[in-house]
mmCIF file of C-alpha atoms in Angstrom:
data_model
loop_
_atom_site.group_PDB
_atom_site.id
_atom_site.type_symbol
_atom_site.label_atom_id
_atom_site.label_comp_id
_atom_site.label_asym_id
_atom_site.label_seq_id
_atom_site.Cartn_x
_atom_site.Cartn_y
_atom_site.Cartn_z
ATOM 1 C CA MET H 1 14.441 1.958 45.789
ATOM 2 C CA ALA H 2 14.830 -1.762 45.550
ATOM 3 C CA LEU H 3 14.684 -4.351 42.808
ATOM 4 C CA ASN H 4 11.122 -5.187 41.857
ATOM 5 C CA PRO H 5 10.647 -8.984 42.219
ATOM 6 C CA SER H 6 7.734 -8.980 39.767
ATOM 7 C CA TYR H 7 9.929 -7.751 36.901
ATOM 8 C CA GLU H 8 9.031 -10.653 34.647
ATOM 9 C CA ALA H 9 5.272 -10.253 34.976
ATOM 10 C CA ILE H 10 5.619 -6.480 34.618
ATOM 11 C CA GLY H 11 7.642 -6.907 31.423
ATOM 12 C CA LYS H 12 5.161 -9.331 29.855
ATOM 13 C CA GLY H 13 2.163 -7.261 30.927
ATOM 14 C CA PHE H 14 3.615 -4.032 29.587
ATOM 15 C CA VAL H 15 4.580 -5.528 26.225
ATOM 16 C CA GLN H 16 1.105 -6.995 25.737
ATOM 17 C CA GLN H 17 -0.604 -3.740 26.588
ATOM 18 C CA TYR H 18 1.800 -1.619 24.534
ATOM 19 C CA TYR H 19 1.401 -3.625 21.331
ATOM 20 C CA ALA H 20 -2.364 -3.983 21.758
ATOM 21 C CA MET H 21 -2.502 -0.186 21.640
ATOM 22 C CA PHE H 22 0.154 0.256 18.959
ATOM 23 C CA ASP H 23 -1.295 -2.266 16.532
ATOM 24 C CA ASP H 24 -4.828 -0.863 16.581
ATOM 25 C CA PRO H 25 -5.015 2.482 14.726
ATOM 26 C CA ALA H 26 -7.971 3.551 16.905
ATOM 27 C CA GLN H 27 -5.991 3.076 20.124
ATOM 28 C CA ARG H 28 -2.563 4.191 18.894
ATOM 29 C CA PRO H 29 -2.983 7.851 19.973
ATOM 30 C CA ASN H 30 -3.337 6.643 23.610
ATOM 31 C CA LEU H 31 0.305 5.549 23.560
ATOM 32 C CA ILE H 32 1.171 9.135 24.461
ATOM 33 C CA ASN H 33 0.253 8.270 28.057
ATOM 34 C CA MET H 34 3.076 5.729 28.200
ATOM 35 C CA TYR H 35 5.760 8.400 27.772
ATOM 36 C CA ASN H 36 6.954 11.342 29.856
ATOM 37 C CA THR H 37 6.468 14.771 28.287
ATOM 38 C CA GLU H 38 10.155 15.635 28.645
ATOM 39 C CA SER H 39 12.318 12.787 29.854
ATOM 40 C CA SER H 40 11.291 9.865 27.617
ATOM 41 C CA PHE H 41 13.662 8.869 24.821
ATOM 42 C CA MET H 42 12.946 6.934 21.661
ATOM 43 C CA THR H 43 15.400 5.682 19.049
ATOM 44 C CA PHE H 44 13.402 4.595 16.000
ATOM 45 C CA GLU H 45 15.538 3.034 13.271
ATOM 46 C CA GLY H 46 18.440 5.207 14.413
ATOM 47 C CA GLN H 47 16.433 8.418 14.683
ATOM 48 C CA GLN H 48 16.761 10.034 18.146
ATOM 49 C CA ILE H 49 13.581 11.505 19.573
ATOM 50 C CA GLN H 50 12.847 13.019 22.989
ATOM 51 C CA GLY H 51 9.528 13.773 24.726
ATOM 52 C CA ALA H 52 6.040 12.308 24.415
ATOM 53 C CA ILE H 53 4.816 14.757 21.776
ATOM 54 C CA LYS H 54 7.741 14.218 19.390
ATOM 55 C CA ILE H 55 7.511 10.464 19.960
ATOM 56 C CA MET H 56 3.832 10.488 19.008
ATOM 57 C CA GLU H 57 4.568 12.599 15.923
ATOM 58 C CA LYS H 58 6.955 9.874 14.823
ATOM 59 C CA LEU H 59 4.490 7.059 15.506
ATOM 60 C CA ASN H 60 1.683 8.928 13.752
ATOM 61 C CA SER H 61 3.860 9.491 10.687
ATOM 62 C CA LEU H 62 4.112 5.752 10.015
ATOM 63 C CA THR H 63 1.985 4.979 6.991
ATOM 64 C CA PHE H 64 0.505 1.594 7.830
ATOM 65 C CA GLN H 65 -2.898 1.040 9.373
ATOM 66 C CA LYS H 66 -2.962 -2.434 10.874
ATOM 67 C CA ILE H 67 -0.075 -4.430 12.282
ATOM 68 C CA ASN H 68 -0.019 -8.157 12.902
ATOM 69 C CA ARG H 69 2.621 -9.180 15.369
ATOM 70 C CA ILE H 70 4.136 -12.414 16.577
ATOM 71 C CA ILE H 71 6.217 -12.116 19.731
ATOM 72 C CA THR H 72 9.016 -14.684 19.900
ATOM 73 C CA ALA H 73 10.593 -13.713 23.238
ATOM 74 C CA ILE H 74 10.251 -11.153 26.020
ATOM 75 C CA ASP H 75 13.353 -10.880 28.251
ATOM 76 C CA SER H 76 13.221 -8.673 31.338
ATOM 77 C CA GLN H 77 15.540 -7.594 34.169
ATOM 78 C CA PRO H 78 14.888 -5.614 37.356
ATOM 79 C CA MET H 79 16.791 -2.324 37.744
ATOM 80 C CA PHE H 80 18.118 -0.796 40.960
ATOM 81 C CA ASP H 81 15.878 2.259 40.708
ATOM 82 C CA GLY H 82 12.820 -0.058 40.792
ATOM 83 C CA GLY H 83 12.442 0.030 37.031
ATOM 84 C CA VAL H 84 12.367 -2.832 34.516
ATOM 85 C CA LEU H 85 14.513 -3.388 31.416
ATOM 86 C CA ILE H 86 12.657 -5.263 28.653
ATOM 87 C CA ASN H 87 13.864 -6.665 25.341
ATOM 88 C CA VAL H 88 11.403 -7.957 22.747
ATOM 89 C CA LEU H 89 12.197 -10.142 19.761
ATOM 90 C CA GLY H 90 9.442 -10.672 17.234
ATOM 91 C CA ARG H 91 8.033 -10.374 13.746
ATOM 92 C CA LEU H 92 5.556 -7.846 12.440
ATOM 93 C CA GLN H 93 3.455 -7.501 9.341
ATOM 94 C CA ALA H 94 2.235 -4.040 8.343
ATOM 95 C CA ASP H 95 -0.991 -4.175 6.314
ATOM 96 C CA ASP H 96 -0.339 -6.600 3.430
ATOM 97 C CA ASP H 97 3.463 -6.318 3.370
ATOM 98 C CA PRO H 98 5.700 -9.350 3.866
ATOM 99 C CA PRO H 99 6.620 -9.905 7.545
ATOM 100 C CA HIS H 100 9.788 -8.366 9.016
ATOM 101 C CA ALA H 101 11.729 -9.363 12.114
ATOM 102 C CA PHE H 102 12.177 -6.643 14.740
ATOM 103 C CA SER H 103 13.708 -6.069 18.135
ATOM 104 C CA GLN H 104 12.574 -3.466 20.636
ATOM 105 C CA THR H 105 14.016 -2.489 24.012
ATOM 106 C CA PHE H 106 12.083 -0.636 26.723
ATOM 107 C CA VAL H 107 13.116 0.777 30.087
ATOM 108 C CA LEU H 108 10.164 1.236 32.445
ATOM 109 C CA LYS H 109 10.738 3.881 35.112
ATOM 110 C CA PRO H 110 8.801 3.736 38.393
ATOM 111 C CA LEU H 111 6.323 6.556 38.939
ATOM 112 C CA ALA H 112 4.205 6.473 42.120
ATOM 113 C CA ASN H 113 2.521 3.039 42.038
ATOM 114 C CA SER H 114 2.984 2.663 38.313
ATOM 115 C CA PHE H 115 5.566 3.008 35.514
ATOM 116 C CA PHE H 116 6.239 5.107 32.452
ATOM 117 C CA CYS H 117 8.333 4.224 29.434
ATOM 118 C CA GLY H 118 11.614 6.102 29.847
ATOM 119 C CA HIS H 119 13.494 4.519 26.923
ATOM 120 C CA ASP H 120 12.290 2.843 23.750
ATOM 121 C CA ILE H 121 14.621 1.566 21.017
ATOM 122 C CA PHE H 122 13.192 -0.002 17.854
ATOM 123 C CA ARG H 123 14.914 -1.728 14.913
ATOM 124 C CA LEU H 124 13.736 -3.934 12.090
ATOM 125 C CA GLY H 125 15.847 -7.089 11.681
ATOM 126 C CA ILE H 126 17.016 -6.081 8.214
ATOM 127 C CA HIS H 127 20.641 -6.349 7.195
ATOM 128 C CA ASN H 128 22.862 -4.791 4.565
ATOM 129 C CA THR H 129 24.129 -8.073 3.171
ATOM 130 C CA MET H 130 22.459 -11.326 2.200
ATOM 131 C CA MET G 1 19.376 -21.922 -16.844
ATOM 132 C CA ASP G 2 20.450 -20.610 -20.207
ATOM 133 C CA TYR G 3 20.799 -16.838 -20.586
ATOM 134 C CA ASP G 4 23.352 -14.296 -21.830
ATOM 135 C CA TYR G 5 22.921 -11.568 -19.227
ATOM 136 C CA SER G 6 21.436 -11.296 -15.760
ATOM 137 C CA LEU G 7 20.220 -7.844 -14.762
ATOM 138 C CA LYS G 8 18.712 -6.445 -11.570
ATOM 139 C CA PHE G 9 16.134 -3.676 -11.778
ATOM 140 C CA LEU G 10 14.801 -1.974 -8.650
ATOM 141 C CA ALA G 11 11.469 -0.295 -8.029
ATOM 142 C CA LEU G 12 11.659 2.736 -5.710
ATOM 143 C CA GLY G 13 9.190 5.276 -4.395
ATOM 144 C CA ASN G 14 6.970 6.045 -1.408
ATOM 145 C CA SER G 15 4.827 3.321 0.060
ATOM 146 C CA ALA G 16 1.435 2.801 -1.591
ATOM 147 C CA VAL G 17 2.455 4.237 -4.994
ATOM 148 C CA GLY G 18 1.993 0.786 -6.541
ATOM 149 C CA LYS G 19 5.528 -0.656 -6.833
ATOM 150 C CA THR G 20 4.507 -4.201 -6.033
ATOM 151 C CA SER G 21 1.471 -4.094 -8.345
ATOM 152 C CA PHE G 22 3.622 -2.591 -11.108
ATOM 153 C CA LEU G 23 6.219 -5.378 -10.904
ATOM 154 C CA TYR G 24 3.523 -8.010 -10.502
ATOM 155 C CA ARG G 25 1.723 -6.748 -13.590
ATOM 156 C CA TYR G 26 4.912 -6.940 -15.626
ATOM 157 C CA ALA G 27 5.969 -10.343 -14.347
ATOM 158 C CA GLU G 28 2.563 -11.906 -15.009
ATOM 159 C CA ALA G 29 1.732 -10.271 -18.349
ATOM 160 C CA GLY G 30 3.107 -10.154 -21.856
ATOM 161 C CA SER G 31 5.973 -12.118 -23.304
ATOM 162 C CA GLY G 32 8.627 -14.019 -21.429
ATOM 163 C CA VAL G 33 8.348 -16.404 -18.539
ATOM 164 C CA ALA G 34 8.068 -15.278 -14.916
ATOM 165 C CA PHE G 35 9.108 -17.588 -12.135
ATOM 166 C CA ASN G 36 10.701 -17.952 -8.767
ATOM 167 C CA PRO G 37 9.104 -15.146 -6.742
ATOM 168 C CA SER G 38 10.952 -15.080 -3.454
ATOM 169 C CA TYR G 39 11.306 -13.016 -0.332
ATOM 170 C CA HIS G 40 14.609 -12.509 1.484
ATOM 171 C CA PRO G 41 13.698 -11.552 5.042
ATOM 172 C CA THR G 42 17.302 -10.894 6.166
ATOM 173 C CA VAL G 43 17.546 -7.955 3.781
ATOM 174 C CA GLY G 44 13.814 -7.196 3.481
ATOM 175 C CA ILE G 45 13.736 -7.592 -0.282
ATOM 176 C CA ASP G 46 11.125 -9.245 -2.440
ATOM 177 C CA PHE G 47 11.970 -10.276 -5.963
ATOM 178 C CA LYS G 48 10.611 -11.834 -9.106
ATOM 179 C CA GLU G 49 12.517 -13.173 -12.083
ATOM 180 C CA LYS G 50 11.608 -13.122 -15.730
ATOM 181 C CA LEU G 51 13.459 -14.436 -18.754
ATOM 182 C CA VAL G 52 13.094 -12.101 -21.724
ATOM 183 C CA VAL G 53 14.590 -11.814 -25.179
ATOM 184 C CA TYR G 54 16.257 -8.534 -26.042
ATOM 185 C CA GLU G 55 16.446 -7.791 -29.741
ATOM 186 C CA PRO G 56 18.735 -4.923 -30.660
ATOM 187 C CA ARG G 57 18.584 -3.518 -34.197
ATOM 188 C CA ASP G 58 21.355 -5.745 -35.523
ATOM 189 C CA GLY G 59 19.025 -8.774 -35.444
ATOM 190 C CA LYS G 60 20.655 -10.545 -32.507
ATOM 191 C CA HIS G 61 18.586 -12.403 -29.923
ATOM 192 C CA ILE G 62 19.977 -11.874 -26.455
ATOM 193 C CA LYS G 63 18.464 -13.815 -23.578
ATOM 194 C CA VAL G 64 18.265 -11.697 -20.460
ATOM 195 C CA LEU G 65 17.297 -12.871 -16.994
ATOM 196 C CA LEU G 66 15.599 -9.915 -15.332
ATOM 197 C CA GLN G 67 15.479 -9.780 -11.553
ATOM 198 C CA LEU G 68 12.864 -7.283 -10.401
ATOM 199 C CA TRP G 69 13.516 -6.129 -6.845
ATOM 200 C CA ASP G 70 10.858 -4.728 -4.560
ATOM 201 C CA THR G 71 11.185 -3.111 -1.122
ATOM 202 C CA ALA G 72 8.714 -5.335 0.790
ATOM 203 C CA GLY G 73 7.484 -2.374 2.840
ATOM 204 C CA GLN G 74 10.702 -1.630 4.730
ATOM 205 C CA GLU G 75 10.537 1.979 3.498
ATOM 206 C CA ARG G 76 7.581 2.529 5.832
ATOM 207 C CA PHE G 77 9.963 2.273 8.775
ATOM 208 C CA ARG G 78 13.380 3.294 7.563
ATOM 209 C CA SER G 79 15.579 4.326 4.703
ATOM 210 C CA LEU G 80 16.309 1.386 2.474
ATOM 211 C CA THR G 81 19.146 -1.012 3.126
ATOM 212 C CA THR G 82 22.135 -0.271 0.896
ATOM 213 C CA THR G 83 22.001 -3.803 -0.530
ATOM 214 C CA PHE G 84 18.949 -2.629 -2.279
ATOM 215 C CA TYR G 85 20.847 -0.158 -4.438
ATOM 216 C CA ARG G 86 24.154 -1.910 -4.927
ATOM 217 C CA GLU G 87 24.725 -4.044 -8.003
ATOM 218 C CA SER G 88 21.566 -3.006 -9.709
ATOM 219 C CA MET G 89 21.713 -1.682 -13.225
ATOM 220 C CA GLY G 90 18.396 0.091 -13.695
ATOM 221 C CA PHE G 91 15.700 1.793 -11.652
ATOM 222 C CA PHE G 92 11.988 2.460 -11.791
ATOM 223 C CA LEU G 93 11.165 5.483 -9.665
ATOM 224 C CA LEU G 94 7.421 5.481 -9.083
ATOM 225 C CA PHE G 95 5.073 8.101 -7.749
ATOM 226 C CA ASP G 96 1.292 8.184 -7.519
ATOM 227 C CA LEU G 97 -0.322 10.698 -9.910
ATOM 228 C CA THR G 98 -3.109 11.161 -7.339
ATOM 229 C CA ASN G 99 -0.753 11.868 -4.400
ATOM 230 C CA GLU G 100 1.323 15.047 -4.305
ATOM 231 C CA GLN G 101 3.493 13.886 -1.407
ATOM 232 C CA SER G 102 4.728 10.922 -3.403
ATOM 233 C CA PHE G 103 5.709 13.276 -6.253
ATOM 234 C CA LEU G 104 7.563 15.653 -3.913
ATOM 235 C CA ALA G 105 9.459 12.661 -2.522
ATOM 236 C CA VAL G 106 10.932 11.844 -5.948
ATOM 237 C CA ARG G 107 13.840 14.204 -5.318
ATOM 238 C CA ASN G 108 14.730 12.478 -2.016
ATOM 239 C CA TRP G 109 14.620 9.095 -3.687
ATOM 240 C CA LEU G 110 16.961 10.377 -6.371
ATOM 241 C CA ASP G 111 19.397 11.637 -3.729
ATOM 242 C CA GLN G 112 19.448 8.298 -1.965
ATOM 243 C CA LEU G 113 19.737 6.425 -5.214
ATOM 244 C CA ARG G 114 22.680 8.465 -6.449
ATOM 245 C CA THR G 115 24.470 8.098 -3.104
ATOM 246 C CA HIS G 116 24.381 4.320 -3.123
ATOM 247 C CA THR G 117 24.324 3.239 -6.720
ATOM 248 C CA TYR G 118 27.142 2.147 -9.034
ATOM 249 C CA CYS G 119 27.485 5.424 -10.935
ATOM 250 C CA GLU G 120 26.310 9.037 -10.858
ATOM 251 C CA ASP G 121 23.954 8.821 -13.802
ATOM 252 C CA PRO G 122 22.209 5.436 -13.680
ATOM 253 C CA ASP G 123 19.308 4.701 -16.013
ATOM 254 C CA ILE G 124 16.045 5.662 -14.340
ATOM 255 C CA ILE G 125 12.479 5.558 -15.620
ATOM 256 C CA LEU G 126 10.199 7.935 -13.748
ATOM 257 C CA CYS G 127 6.723 6.384 -13.645
ATOM 258 C CA GLY G 128 3.641 8.441 -12.840
ATOM 259 C CA ASN G 129 1.554 5.498 -11.722
ATOM 260 C CA LYS G 130 -2.237 5.072 -11.322
ATOM 261 C CA SER G 131 -2.907 6.893 -14.617
ATOM 262 C CA ASP G 132 -6.267 5.087 -14.736
ATOM 263 C CA LEU G 133 -7.503 7.298 -11.868
ATOM 264 C CA GLU G 134 -7.751 10.364 -14.122
ATOM 265 C CA ALA G 135 -10.449 12.058 -12.021
ATOM 266 C CA ALA G 136 -8.232 12.000 -8.909
ATOM 267 C CA ARG G 137 -5.058 13.181 -10.654
ATOM 268 C CA VAL G 138 -3.200 16.019 -8.890
ATOM 269 C CA ILE G 139 0.125 15.943 -10.795
ATOM 270 C CA SER G 140 0.026 17.196 -14.369
ATOM 271 C CA GLU G 141 1.962 15.443 -17.103
ATOM 272 C CA HIS G 142 3.741 18.733 -17.785
ATOM 273 C CA ASN G 143 5.115 19.017 -14.221
ATOM 274 C CA ALA G 144 6.218 15.416 -14.120
ATOM 275 C CA ARG G 145 7.928 15.677 -17.496
ATOM 276 C CA GLU G 146 9.717 18.840 -16.405
ATOM 277 C CA LEU G 147 11.135 17.065 -13.351
ATOM 278 C CA ALA G 148 12.152 14.052 -15.419
ATOM 279 C CA ASP G 149 13.958 16.260 -17.971
ATOM 280 C CA LYS G 150 15.749 18.158 -15.221
ATOM 281 C CA TYR G 151 17.256 14.967 -13.821
ATOM 282 C CA GLY G 152 17.771 13.115 -17.077
ATOM 283 C CA MET G 153 15.063 10.506 -16.541
ATOM 284 C CA VAL G 154 12.610 9.025 -19.019
ATOM 285 C CA TYR G 155 9.010 9.818 -18.034
ATOM 286 C CA LEU G 156 6.048 7.499 -18.578
ATOM 287 C CA GLU G 157 2.513 7.522 -17.221
ATOM 288 C CA THR G 158 1.719 4.011 -16.113
ATOM 289 C CA SER G 159 -1.121 2.018 -14.650
ATOM 290 C CA ALA G 160 -0.521 -1.246 -12.879
ATOM 291 C CA ALA G 161 -4.329 -1.671 -12.866
ATOM 292 C CA THR G 162 -4.815 -1.523 -16.655
ATOM 293 C CA GLY G 163 -1.240 -2.384 -17.649
ATOM 294 C CA GLN G 164 -0.770 0.896 -19.518
ATOM 295 C CA ASN G 165 2.922 1.483 -20.331
ATOM 296 C CA VAL G 166 4.107 -1.115 -17.803
ATOM 297 C CA GLU G 167 5.782 -3.345 -20.371
ATOM 298 C CA ARG G 168 6.992 -0.301 -22.249
ATOM 299 C CA ALA G 169 8.705 1.044 -19.134
ATOM 300 C CA VAL G 170 10.595 -2.221 -18.682
ATOM 301 C CA ASP G 171 11.451 -2.417 -22.397
ATOM 302 C CA ILE G 172 12.886 1.114 -22.406
ATOM 303 C CA LEU G 173 14.940 0.476 -19.287
ATOM 304 C CA LEU G 174 16.213 -2.810 -20.668
ATOM 305 C CA ASP G 175 17.185 -1.127 -23.928
ATOM 306 C CA ARG G 176 19.071 1.678 -22.156
ATOM 307 C CA VAL G 177 20.918 -0.660 -19.825
ATOM 308 C CA MET G 178 21.867 -3.033 -22.650
ATOM 309 C CA ARG G 179 23.198 -0.116 -24.711
ATOM 310 C CA ARG G 180 25.243 1.012 -21.739
ATOM 311 C CA ILE G 181 26.715 -2.459 -21.329
ATOM 312 C CA ASP G 182 27.394 -2.672 -25.047
ATOM 313 C CA ALA G 183 29.191 0.673 -25.014
ATOM 314 C CA ALA G 184 31.228 -0.356 -21.968
ATOM 315 C CA VAL G 185 32.251 -3.668 -23.520
ATOM 316 C CA ASP G 186 33.136 -2.021 -26.857
ATOM 317 C CA ARG G 187 35.270 0.610 -25.167
ATOM 318 C CA ALA G 188 36.965 -1.890 -22.920
ATOM 319 C CA LEU G 189 38.052 -3.790 -26.039
ATOM 320 C CA LEU G 190 39.759 -0.739 -27.526
ATOM 321 C CA PRO G 191 43.483 -0.987 -26.705
ATOM 322 C CA TYR G 192 44.088 2.683 -25.814
ATOM 323 C CA ASP G 193 41.401 2.664 -23.149
ATOM 324 C CA ARG G 194 43.400 0.137 -21.181
ATOM 325 C CA SER G 195 46.236 2.540 -20.552
ATOM 326 C CA PRO G 196 45.975 4.423 -17.258
ATOM 327 C CA SER G 197 46.335 7.799 -18.988
ATOM 328 C CA GLY G 198 43.431 6.979 -21.319
ATOM 329 C CA LEU G 199 41.229 6.259 -18.331
ATOM 330 C CA THR G 200 42.076 9.388 -16.401
ATOM 331 C CA LYS G 201 41.673 11.648 -19.416
ATOM 332 C CA ASP G 202 38.206 10.467 -20.265
ATOM 333 C CA ASP G 203 35.959 10.261 -17.252
ATOM 334 C CA THR G 204 33.041 8.713 -19.134
ATOM 335 C CA VAL G 205 35.167 5.751 -20.117
ATOM 336 C CA LYS G 206 36.063 5.200 -16.502
ATOM 337 C CA LYS G 207 32.425 5.164 -15.487
ATOM 338 C CA THR G 208 31.169 2.900 -18.210
ATOM 339 C CA THR G 209 34.079 0.538 -17.805
ATOM 340 C CA LYS G 210 33.129 0.193 -14.173
ATOM 341 C CA SER G 211 29.569 -0.684 -15.129
ATOM 342 C CA SER G 212 30.745 -3.556 -17.276
ATOM 343 C CA CYS G 213 31.475 -5.523 -14.103
ATOM 344 C CA TYR G 214 27.777 -6.142 -13.684
ATOM 345 C CA CYS G 215 27.096 -7.787 -16.989
#
């Protein structure tokens, strides 16, 4: 496989689609289609999770309904297996809570003419000291 | 600003049990002056300040600046940042009387609290919140009181909506924390407690002496 020259557009497109689904409680269950049943990994606030079903259990356990999100930056790189590495920096607001900064990293793996999300790492930008 | 003590109190508990409404109700109602609500995004903590007068039985008037810390929703995603527990003298542990899950979670909150806080037996008020929703109640006062007794907490049924027991909860916590500080200061002034052997012999002195750093 070769480097995909459209990595930037793929990164931006994926991030838009992913958050449109994530942030709408009615569409959130469809996120399961983004992940592989066995080989997808998620690290959510340090918690290691593997496989689409476990990943969805985690996402469904989150107690908010609506999320408002502001994306500050999407940085992408092509990978030698044809995949795309994506890093997102942004802020989110769950329901009526105050906004929090977050960063999220995805690795898209090529699958036929499309991609699936092979790796997903999420952290809020919250620190232990002032 | 002119005050004698500055104290931090934290509100803990599952999301949607009413922590923010509880603190808001206290800050906006009753005696004292509330001011300076602010949000610290780096640590994900929301806080309000209120200047109150503490009157112990000996007729003194002690001005206390209360800082009321709130989690700002970070507990929906993660366990709380350790900043949240450190350096705070008193805790409100809230659950929702109409939500069993939030009551079952009280034990986990206690574990976390004891791991990160300044001593093993901090002052905690357990608040069964939303007491105005009597028809939807699923946790009996008896069960809640039993849990509170088991872990040495004070139990109150509160309502941020009507204000029931909100001020009382803060007053009780303030009283307990001020007594603890008083005891620590008194003991620290006694000459024999300064000797290393005095400290090692009496564990309670060691603990309370440590707490005096925060006054």
